[in-house]
Amino acid sequence: MVKYTNEQPLQILKIYYRNSESVAATLRTLTPNFGRNSRPSRQAVTSLMKKFESTHSLCDVAVPVRLRVGRSVENIAAVETSVANDPNQSIPRRSQELDIAKTTLWRILLKDLTVHPYKIRLTQVLKPMDHSK
């Protein structure tokens, strides 16, 4: 659908109901305001009216955001304990045991635990030494 200014959908709505809910008459009335080539199409007017009649609003409806449950706090904790218990375990095997997708496991390791998956063993073996003695 074409993006309009805040006043334009209201203007189209008023003209539509003033012209006895006729799309053709609405388009004829809108031509001087919008110009012949930039006026809304028949489909744009009908979809705007359907939207108004179903939602009783001219505001855009917010699209729900998909929930990302893979990188939850529980999964991150489970991966962290799994890596601490067995750093030599492969990604596919760890994914199977934890019942987490391989790509999600990779993302948890990279983004949340900041461990490069190929170098898990090295980072576990080469922990920083305590030089305070």
GROMACS .gro file of N, CA and C in nm:
model
  399
    1MET      N    1   0.083  -0.117   0.000
    1MET     CA    2   0.000   0.000   0.000
    1MET      C    3   0.089   0.124   0.000
    2VAL      N    4   0.043   0.229  -0.064
    2VAL     CA    5   0.117   0.353  -0.076
    2VAL      C    6   0.115   0.425   0.058
    3LYS      N    7   0.229   0.486   0.093
    3LYS     CA    8   0.235   0.565   0.216
    3LYS      C    9   0.179   0.704   0.188
    4TYR      N   10   0.089   0.746   0.273
    4TYR     CA   11   0.028   0.877   0.261
    4TYR      C   12   0.069   0.962   0.380
    5THR      N   13   0.049   1.094   0.366
    5THR     CA   14   0.068   1.181   0.481
    5THR      C   15  -0.047   1.155   0.578
    6ASN      N   16  -0.041   1.213   0.695
    6ASN     CA   17  -0.144   1.188   0.796
    6ASN      C   18  -0.283   1.235   0.753
    7GLU      N   19  -0.289   1.342   0.673
    7GLU     CA   20  -0.418   1.398   0.634
    7GLU      C   21  -0.479   1.328   0.513
    8GLN      N   22  -0.400   1.269   0.427
    8GLN     CA   23  -0.451   1.213   0.301
    8GLN      C   24  -0.548   1.096   0.321
    9PRO      N   25  -0.523   0.998   0.407
    9PRO     CA   26  -0.623   0.891   0.424
    9PRO      C   27  -0.755   0.944   0.479
   10LEU      N   28  -0.747   1.042   0.567
   10LEU     CA   29  -0.870   1.102   0.621
   10LEU      C   30  -0.946   1.173   0.511
   11GLN      N   31  -0.875   1.243   0.424
   11GLN     CA   32  -0.939   1.311   0.312
   11GLN      C   33  -1.005   1.209   0.219
   12ILE      N   34  -0.937   1.100   0.189
   12ILE     CA   35  -0.993   0.996   0.103
   12ILE      C   36  -1.117   0.936   0.167
   13LEU      N   37  -1.111   0.911   0.298
   13LEU     CA   38  -1.225   0.854   0.371
   13LEU      C   39  -1.347   0.946   0.366
   14LYS      N   40  -1.326   1.075   0.390
   14LYS     CA   41  -1.437   1.170   0.387
   14LYS      C   42  -1.500   1.177   0.247
   15ILE      N   43  -1.416   1.183   0.145
   15ILE     CA   44  -1.468   1.191   0.008
   15ILE      C   45  -1.543   1.063  -0.029
   16TYR      N   46  -1.492   0.948   0.015
   16TYR     CA   47  -1.556   0.820  -0.014
   16TYR      C   48  -1.698   0.815   0.043
   17TYR      N   49  -1.714   0.856   0.170
   17TYR     CA   50  -1.847   0.853   0.231
   17TYR      C   51  -1.936   0.967   0.181
   18ARG      N   52  -1.875   1.078   0.142
   18ARG     CA   53  -1.953   1.188   0.086
   18ARG      C   54  -2.011   1.151  -0.051
   19ASN      N   55  -1.944   1.064  -0.124
   19ASN     CA   56  -1.987   1.021  -0.256
   19ASN      C   57  -2.063   0.889  -0.252
   20SER      N   58  -2.134   0.864  -0.145
   20SER     CA   59  -2.222   0.747  -0.130
   20SER      C   60  -2.147   0.615  -0.148
   21GLU      N   61  -2.025   0.608  -0.093
   21GLU     CA   62  -1.944   0.487  -0.094
   21GLU      C   63  -1.916   0.436  -0.235
   22SER      N   64  -1.895   0.528  -0.326
   22SER     CA   65  -1.864   0.493  -0.465
   22SER      C   66  -1.715   0.517  -0.489
   23VAL      N   67  -1.644   0.413  -0.529
   23VAL     CA   68  -1.501   0.425  -0.553
   23VAL      C   69  -1.475   0.510  -0.677
   24ALA      N   70  -1.553   0.491  -0.782
   24ALA     CA   71  -1.534   0.567  -0.905
   24ALA      C   72  -1.554   0.717  -0.880
   25ALA      N   73  -1.661   0.752  -0.808
   25ALA     CA   74  -1.687   0.894  -0.778
   25ALA      C   75  -1.577   0.950  -0.688
   26THR      N   76  -1.524   0.868  -0.597
   26THR     CA   77  -1.415   0.911  -0.509
   26THR      C   78  -1.291   0.942  -0.591
   27LEU      N   79  -1.260   0.855  -0.686
   27LEU     CA   80  -1.142   0.877  -0.771
   27LEU      C   81  -1.157   1.003  -0.856
   28ARG      N   82  -1.277   1.027  -0.907
   28ARG     CA   83  -1.300   1.150  -0.986
   28ARG      C   84  -1.282   1.274  -0.899
   29THR      N   85  -1.328   1.267  -0.775
   29THR     CA   86  -1.317   1.382  -0.685
   29THR      C   87  -1.171   1.403  -0.641
   30LEU      N   88  -1.094   1.296  -0.630
   30LEU     CA   89  -0.955   1.307  -0.585
   30LEU      C   90  -0.860   1.356  -0.694
   31THR      N   91  -0.900   1.346  -0.820
   31THR     CA   92  -0.812   1.382  -0.931
   31THR      C   93  -0.761   1.526  -0.922
   32PRO      N   94  -0.845   1.627  -0.895
   32PRO     CA   95  -0.792   1.764  -0.885
   32PRO      C   96  -0.693   1.781  -0.769
   33ASN      N   97  -0.715   1.708  -0.659
   33ASN     CA   98  -0.627   1.723  -0.542
   33ASN      C   99  -0.491   1.655  -0.561
   34PHE      N  100  -0.493   1.533  -0.615
   34PHE     CA  101  -0.370   1.454  -0.628
   34PHE      C  102  -0.307   1.464  -0.766
   35GLY      N  103  -0.384   1.499  -0.866
   35GLY     CA  104  -0.337   1.495  -1.004
   35GLY      C  105  -0.375   1.361  -1.066
   36ARG      N  106  -0.381   1.359  -1.197
   36ARG     CA  107  -0.431   1.238  -1.265
   36ARG      C  108  -0.338   1.118  -1.248
   37ASN      N  109  -0.209   1.142  -1.251
   37ASN     CA  110  -0.114   1.032  -1.245
   37ASN      C  111  -0.069   0.997  -1.103
   38SER      N  112  -0.098   1.079  -1.006
   38SER     CA  113  -0.052   1.049  -0.870
   38SER      C  114  -0.166   1.025  -0.772
   39ARG      N  115  -0.288   1.019  -0.823
   39ARG     CA  116  -0.400   0.990  -0.734
   39ARG      C  117  -0.394   0.844  -0.692
   40PRO      N  118  -0.459   0.808  -0.582
   40PRO     CA  119  -0.460   0.668  -0.539
   40PRO      C  120  -0.533   0.580  -0.641
   41SER      N  121  -0.493   0.457  -0.648
   41SER     CA  122  -0.557   0.365  -0.742
   41SER      C  123  -0.688   0.315  -0.683
   42ARG      N  124  -0.766   0.249  -0.764
   42ARG     CA  125  -0.893   0.190  -0.719
   42ARG      C  126  -0.866   0.090  -0.606
   43GLN      N  127  -0.763   0.011  -0.624
   43GLN     CA  128  -0.729  -0.089  -0.523
   43GLN      C  129  -0.685  -0.023  -0.392
   44ALA      N  130  -0.612   0.087  -0.400
   44ALA     CA  131  -0.567   0.156  -0.279
   44ALA      C  132  -0.686   0.211  -0.201
   45VAL      N  133  -0.784   0.266  -0.273
   45VAL     CA  134  -0.902   0.321  -0.206
   45VAL      C  135  -0.983   0.208  -0.140
   46THR      N  136  -1.005   0.100  -0.214
   46THR     CA  137  -1.085  -0.010  -0.156
   46THR      C  138  -1.014  -0.074  -0.038
   47SER      N  139  -0.882  -0.091  -0.045
   47SER     CA  140  -0.812  -0.151   0.068
   47SER      C  141  -0.811  -0.058   0.188
   48LEU      N  142  -0.802   0.074   0.164
   48LEU     CA  143  -0.809   0.171   0.274
   48LEU      C  144  -0.946   0.165   0.341
   49MET      N  145  -1.052   0.153   0.262
   49MET     CA  146  -1.186   0.145   0.319
   49MET      C  147  -1.207   0.014   0.395
   50LYS      N  148  -1.156  -0.097   0.341
   50LYS     CA  149  -1.168  -0.225   0.412
   50LYS      C  150  -1.094  -0.221   0.545
   51LYS      N  151  -0.977  -0.160   0.543
   51LYS     CA  152  -0.899  -0.147   0.666
   51LYS      C  153  -0.973  -0.061   0.768
   52PHE      N  154  -1.033   0.049   0.722
   52PHE     CA  155  -1.105   0.135   0.813
   52PHE      C  156  -1.229   0.066   0.870
   53GLU      N  157  -1.301  -0.008   0.785
   53GLU     CA  158  -1.423  -0.074   0.831
   53GLU      C  159  -1.392  -0.192   0.924
   54SER      N  160  -1.277  -0.255   0.909
   54SER     CA  161  -1.245  -0.368   0.997
   54SER      C  162  -1.180  -0.324   1.128
   55THR      N  163  -1.096  -0.221   1.125
   55THR     CA  164  -1.026  -0.178   1.246
   55THR      C  165  -1.083  -0.050   1.307
   56HIS      N  166  -1.167   0.021   1.233
   56HIS     CA  167  -1.223   0.150   1.276
   56HIS      C  168  -1.113   0.250   1.308
   57SER      N  169  -1.004   0.240   1.233
   57SER     CA  170  -0.892   0.330   1.252
   57SER      C  171  -0.818   0.344   1.120
   58LEU      N  172  -0.752   0.458   1.101
   58LEU     CA  173  -0.670   0.479   0.983
   58LEU      C  174  -0.522   0.458   1.013
   59CYS      N  175  -0.491   0.427   1.138
   59CYS     CA  176  -0.352   0.404   1.177
   59CYS      C  177  -0.304   0.269   1.126
   60ASP      N  178  -0.175   0.259   1.102
   60ASP     CA  179  -0.117   0.133   1.059
   60ASP      C  180  -0.117   0.035   1.175
   61VAL      N  181  -0.146  -0.089   1.145
   61VAL     CA  182  -0.147  -0.193   1.246
   61VAL      C  183  -0.005  -0.244   1.264
   62ALA      N  184   0.040  -0.251   1.388
   62ALA     CA  185   0.175  -0.298   1.414
   62ALA      C  186   0.186  -0.447   1.385
   63VAL      N  187   0.292  -0.484   1.317
   63VAL     CA  188   0.316  -0.624   1.284
   63VAL      C  189   0.384  -0.690   1.404
   64PRO      N  190   0.332  -0.803   1.451
   64PRO     CA  191   0.395  -0.866   1.568
   64PRO      C  192   0.536  -0.916   1.534
   65VAL      N  193   0.625  -0.900   1.629
   65VAL     CA  194   0.763  -0.942   1.611
   65VAL      C  195   0.775  -1.088   1.651
   66ARG      N  196   0.847  -1.163   1.571
   66ARG     CA  197   0.865  -1.305   1.599
   66ARG      C  198   0.950  -1.322   1.724
   67LEU      N  199   0.905  -1.409   1.814
   67LEU     CA  200   0.980  -1.436   1.935
   67LEU      C  201   1.100  -1.524   1.905
   68ARG      N  202   1.209  -1.493   1.964
   68ARG     CA  203   1.331  -1.571   1.946
   68ARG      C  204   1.359  -1.644   2.076
   69VAL      N  205   1.315  -1.769   2.082
   69VAL     CA  206   1.325  -1.844   2.206
   69VAL      C  207   1.451  -1.929   2.212
   70GLY      N  208   1.525  -1.939   2.104
   70GLY     CA  209   1.644  -2.024   2.100
   70GLY      C  210   1.752  -1.978   2.195
   71ARG      N  211   1.780  -1.849   2.196
   71ARG     CA  212   1.887  -1.795   2.280
   71ARG      C  213   1.831  -1.745   2.411
   72SER      N  214   1.757  -1.830   2.479
   72SER     CA  215   1.701  -1.793   2.608
   72SER      C  216   1.807  -1.808   2.717
   73VAL      N  217   1.779  -1.755   2.834
   73VAL     CA  218   1.871  -1.761   2.946
   73VAL      C  219   1.897  -1.906   2.986
   74GLU      N  220   1.792  -1.989   2.981
   74GLU     CA  221   1.807  -2.130   3.019
   74GLU      C  222   1.899  -2.202   2.922
   75ASN      N  223   1.881  -2.178   2.791
   75ASN     CA  224   1.965  -2.243   2.691
   75ASN      C  225   2.111  -2.198   2.703
   76ILE      N  226   2.132  -2.070   2.729
   76ILE     CA  227   2.268  -2.019   2.745
   76ILE      C  228   2.336  -2.083   2.864
   77ALA      N  229   2.263  -2.095   2.976
   77ALA     CA  230   2.319  -2.160   3.095
   77ALA      C  231   2.349  -2.307   3.069
   78ALA      N  232   2.261  -2.375   2.998
   78ALA     CA  233   2.282  -2.517   2.967
   78ALA      C  234   2.404  -2.536   2.879
   79VAL      N  235   2.423  -2.450   2.780
   79VAL     CA  236   2.539  -2.460   2.692
   79VAL      C  237   2.667  -2.430   2.771
   80GLU      N  238   2.661  -2.332   2.858
   80GLU     CA  239   2.778  -2.295   2.938
   80GLU      C  240   2.823  -2.410   3.028
   81THR      N  241   2.728  -2.477   3.093
   81THR     CA  242   2.764  -2.592   3.179
   81THR      C  243   2.812  -2.709   3.094
   82SER      N  244   2.752  -2.727   2.978
   82SER     CA  245   2.794  -2.835   2.889
   82SER      C  246   2.938  -2.814   2.841
   83VAL      N  247   2.973  -2.691   2.807
   83VAL     CA  248   3.109  -2.660   2.764
   83VAL      C  249   3.206  -2.678   2.880
   84ALA      N  250   3.167  -2.638   2.999
   84ALA     CA  251   3.255  -2.652   3.115
   84ALA      C  252   3.278  -2.799   3.148
   85ASN      N  253   3.174  -2.882   3.134
   85ASN     CA  254   3.186  -3.025   3.165
   85ASN      C  255   3.269  -3.099   3.061
   86ASP      N  256   3.248  -3.072   2.933
   86ASP     CA  257   3.318  -3.146   2.829
   86ASP      C  258   3.351  -3.052   2.712
   87PRO      N  259   3.468  -2.988   2.717
   87PRO     CA  260   3.503  -2.896   2.609
   87PRO      C  261   3.537  -2.966   2.478
   88ASN      N  262   3.563  -3.097   2.481
   88ASN     CA  263   3.602  -3.170   2.360
   88ASN      C  264   3.483  -3.217   2.278
   89GLN      N  265   3.364  -3.202   2.329
   89GLN     CA  266   3.246  -3.254   2.258
   89GLN      C  267   3.218  -3.172   2.133
   90SER      N  268   3.175  -3.239   2.027
   90SER     CA  269   3.149  -3.171   1.900
   90SER      C  270   3.018  -3.092   1.908
   91ILE      N  271   3.006  -2.997   1.817
   91ILE     CA  272   2.885  -2.914   1.810
   91ILE      C  273   2.761  -2.999   1.779
   92PRO      N  274   2.766  -3.089   1.680
   92PRO     CA  275   2.646  -3.169   1.652
   92PRO      C  276   2.604  -3.256   1.771
   93ARG      N  277   2.702  -3.315   1.841
   93ARG     CA  278   2.669  -3.399   1.956
   93ARG      C  279   2.612  -3.316   2.070
   94ARG      N  280   2.672  -3.201   2.095
   94ARG     CA  281   2.623  -3.112   2.201
   94ARG      C  282   2.482  -3.063   2.167
   95SER      N  283   2.458  -3.034   2.040
   95SER     CA  284   2.327  -2.990   1.994
   95SER      C  285   2.223  -3.098   2.018
   96GLN      N  286   2.260  -3.223   1.990
   96GLN     CA  287   2.168  -3.335   2.011
   96GLN      C  288   2.136  -3.353   2.159
   97GLU      N  289   2.238  -3.347   2.242
   97GLU     CA  290   2.218  -3.369   2.386
   97GLU      C  291   2.133  -3.259   2.449
   98LEU      N  292   2.156  -3.136   2.409
   98LEU     CA  293   2.084  -3.023   2.469
   98LEU      C  294   1.949  -2.996   2.400
   99ASP      N  295   1.924  -3.063   2.288
   99ASP     CA  296   1.803  -3.044   2.210
   99ASP      C  297   1.789  -2.898   2.165
  100ILE      N  298   1.899  -2.849   2.111
  100ILE     CA  299   1.906  -2.713   2.058
  100ILE      C  300   1.956  -2.726   1.914
  101ALA      N  301   1.904  -2.644   1.826
  101ALA     CA  302   1.949  -2.645   1.686
  101ALA      C  303   2.097  -2.609   1.679
  102LYS      N  304   2.166  -2.665   1.580
  102LYS     CA  305   2.310  -2.641   1.566
  102LYS      C  306   2.340  -2.493   1.546
  103THR      N  307   2.261  -2.428   1.463
  103THR     CA  308   2.286  -2.285   1.438
  103THR      C  309   2.263  -2.202   1.564
  104THR      N  310   2.163  -2.239   1.642
  104THR     CA  311   2.138  -2.168   1.767
  104THR      C  312   2.254  -2.190   1.863
  105LEU      N  313   2.305  -2.311   1.868
  105LEU     CA  314   2.420  -2.342   1.953
  105LEU      C  315   2.541  -2.260   1.911
  106TRP      N  316   2.565  -2.249   1.781
  106TRP     CA  317   2.674  -2.166   1.731
  106TRP      C  318   2.656  -2.021   1.776
  107ARG      N  319   2.534  -1.970   1.762
  107ARG     CA  320   2.509  -1.830   1.799
  107ARG      C  321   2.530  -1.808   1.948
  108ILE      N  322   2.486  -1.904   2.029
  108ILE     CA  323   2.505  -1.891   2.175
  108ILE      C  324   2.655  -1.889   2.206
  109LEU      N  325   2.729  -1.981   2.144
  109LEU     CA  326   2.873  -1.986   2.170
  109LEU      C  327   2.943  -1.857   2.127
  110LEU      N  328   2.908  -1.808   2.009
  110LEU     CA  329   2.975  -1.689   1.956
  110LEU      C  330   2.930  -1.561   2.025
  111LYS      N  331   2.800  -1.539   2.032
  111LYS     CA  332   2.750  -1.409   2.076
  111LYS      C  333   2.733  -1.398   2.227
  112ASP      N  334   2.687  -1.504   2.292
  112ASP     CA  335   2.658  -1.495   2.435
  112ASP      C  336   2.776  -1.537   2.521
  113LEU      N  337   2.845  -1.643   2.482
  113LEU     CA  338   2.957  -1.692   2.562
  113LEU      C  339   3.091  -1.641   2.510
  114THR      N  340   3.090  -1.571   2.398
  114THR     CA  341   3.209  -1.517   2.331
  114THR      C  342   3.321  -1.620   2.323
  115VAL      N  343   3.287  -1.739   2.280
  115VAL     CA  344   3.383  -1.847   2.259
  115VAL      C  345   3.372  -1.886   2.113
  116HIS      N  346   3.485  -1.895   2.047
  116HIS     CA  347   3.481  -1.943   1.910
  116HIS      C  348   3.462  -2.093   1.912
  117PRO      N  349   3.359  -2.146   1.848
  117PRO     CA  350   3.327  -2.288   1.859
  117PRO      C  351   3.441  -2.382   1.822
  118TYR      N  352   3.530  -2.342   1.728
  118TYR     CA  353   3.640  -2.430   1.692
  118TYR      C  354   3.749  -2.432   1.799
  119LYS      N  355   3.750  -2.330   1.883
  119LYS     CA  356   3.859  -2.316   1.979
  119LYS      C  357   3.812  -2.333   2.123
  120ILE      N  358   3.706  -2.408   2.144
  120ILE     CA  359   3.654  -2.428   2.280
  120ILE      C  360   3.760  -2.493   2.366
  121ARG      N  361   3.825  -2.596   2.317
  121ARG     CA  362   3.925  -2.667   2.397
  121ARG      C  363   4.040  -2.576   2.434
  122LEU      N  364   4.087  -2.495   2.340
  122LEU     CA  365   4.201  -2.409   2.369
  122LEU      C  366   4.167  -2.306   2.476
  123THR      N  367   4.049  -2.248   2.469
  123THR     CA  368   4.014  -2.146   2.568
  123THR      C  369   3.992  -2.209   2.705
  124GLN      N  370   3.949  -2.334   2.709
  124GLN     CA  371   3.931  -2.400   2.838
  124GLN      C  372   4.066  -2.439   2.898
  125VAL      N  373   4.162  -2.479   2.813
  125VAL     CA  374   4.293  -2.522   2.861
  125VAL      C  375   4.378  -2.401   2.898
  126LEU      N  376   4.374  -2.298   2.816
  126LEU     CA  377   4.458  -2.180   2.836
  126LEU      C  378   4.386  -2.071   2.914
  127LYS      N  379   4.341  -2.103   3.032
  127LYS     CA  380   4.276  -2.001   3.115
  127LYS      C  381   4.381  -1.906   3.167
  128PRO      N  382   4.347  -1.779   3.190
  128PRO     CA  383   4.446  -1.684   3.239
  128PRO      C  384   4.500  -1.727   3.376
  129MET      N  385   4.630  -1.714   3.389
  129MET     CA  386   4.696  -1.753   3.515
  129MET      C  387   4.683  -1.641   3.617
  130ASP      N  388   4.682  -1.679   3.744
  130ASP     CA  389   4.672  -1.583   3.851
  130ASP      C  390   4.814  -1.537   3.887
  131HIS      N  391   4.848  -1.412   3.857
  131HIS     CA  392   4.981  -1.359   3.879
  131HIS      C  393   4.989  -1.279   4.009
  132SER      N  394   4.895  -1.294   4.097
  132SER     CA  395   4.894  -1.214   4.220
  132SER      C  396   4.990  -1.267   4.324
  133LYS      N  397   5.050  -1.383   4.304
  133LYS     CA  398   5.141  -1.440   4.405
  133LYS      C  399   5.276  -1.377   4.403
   0.00000   0.00000   0.00000
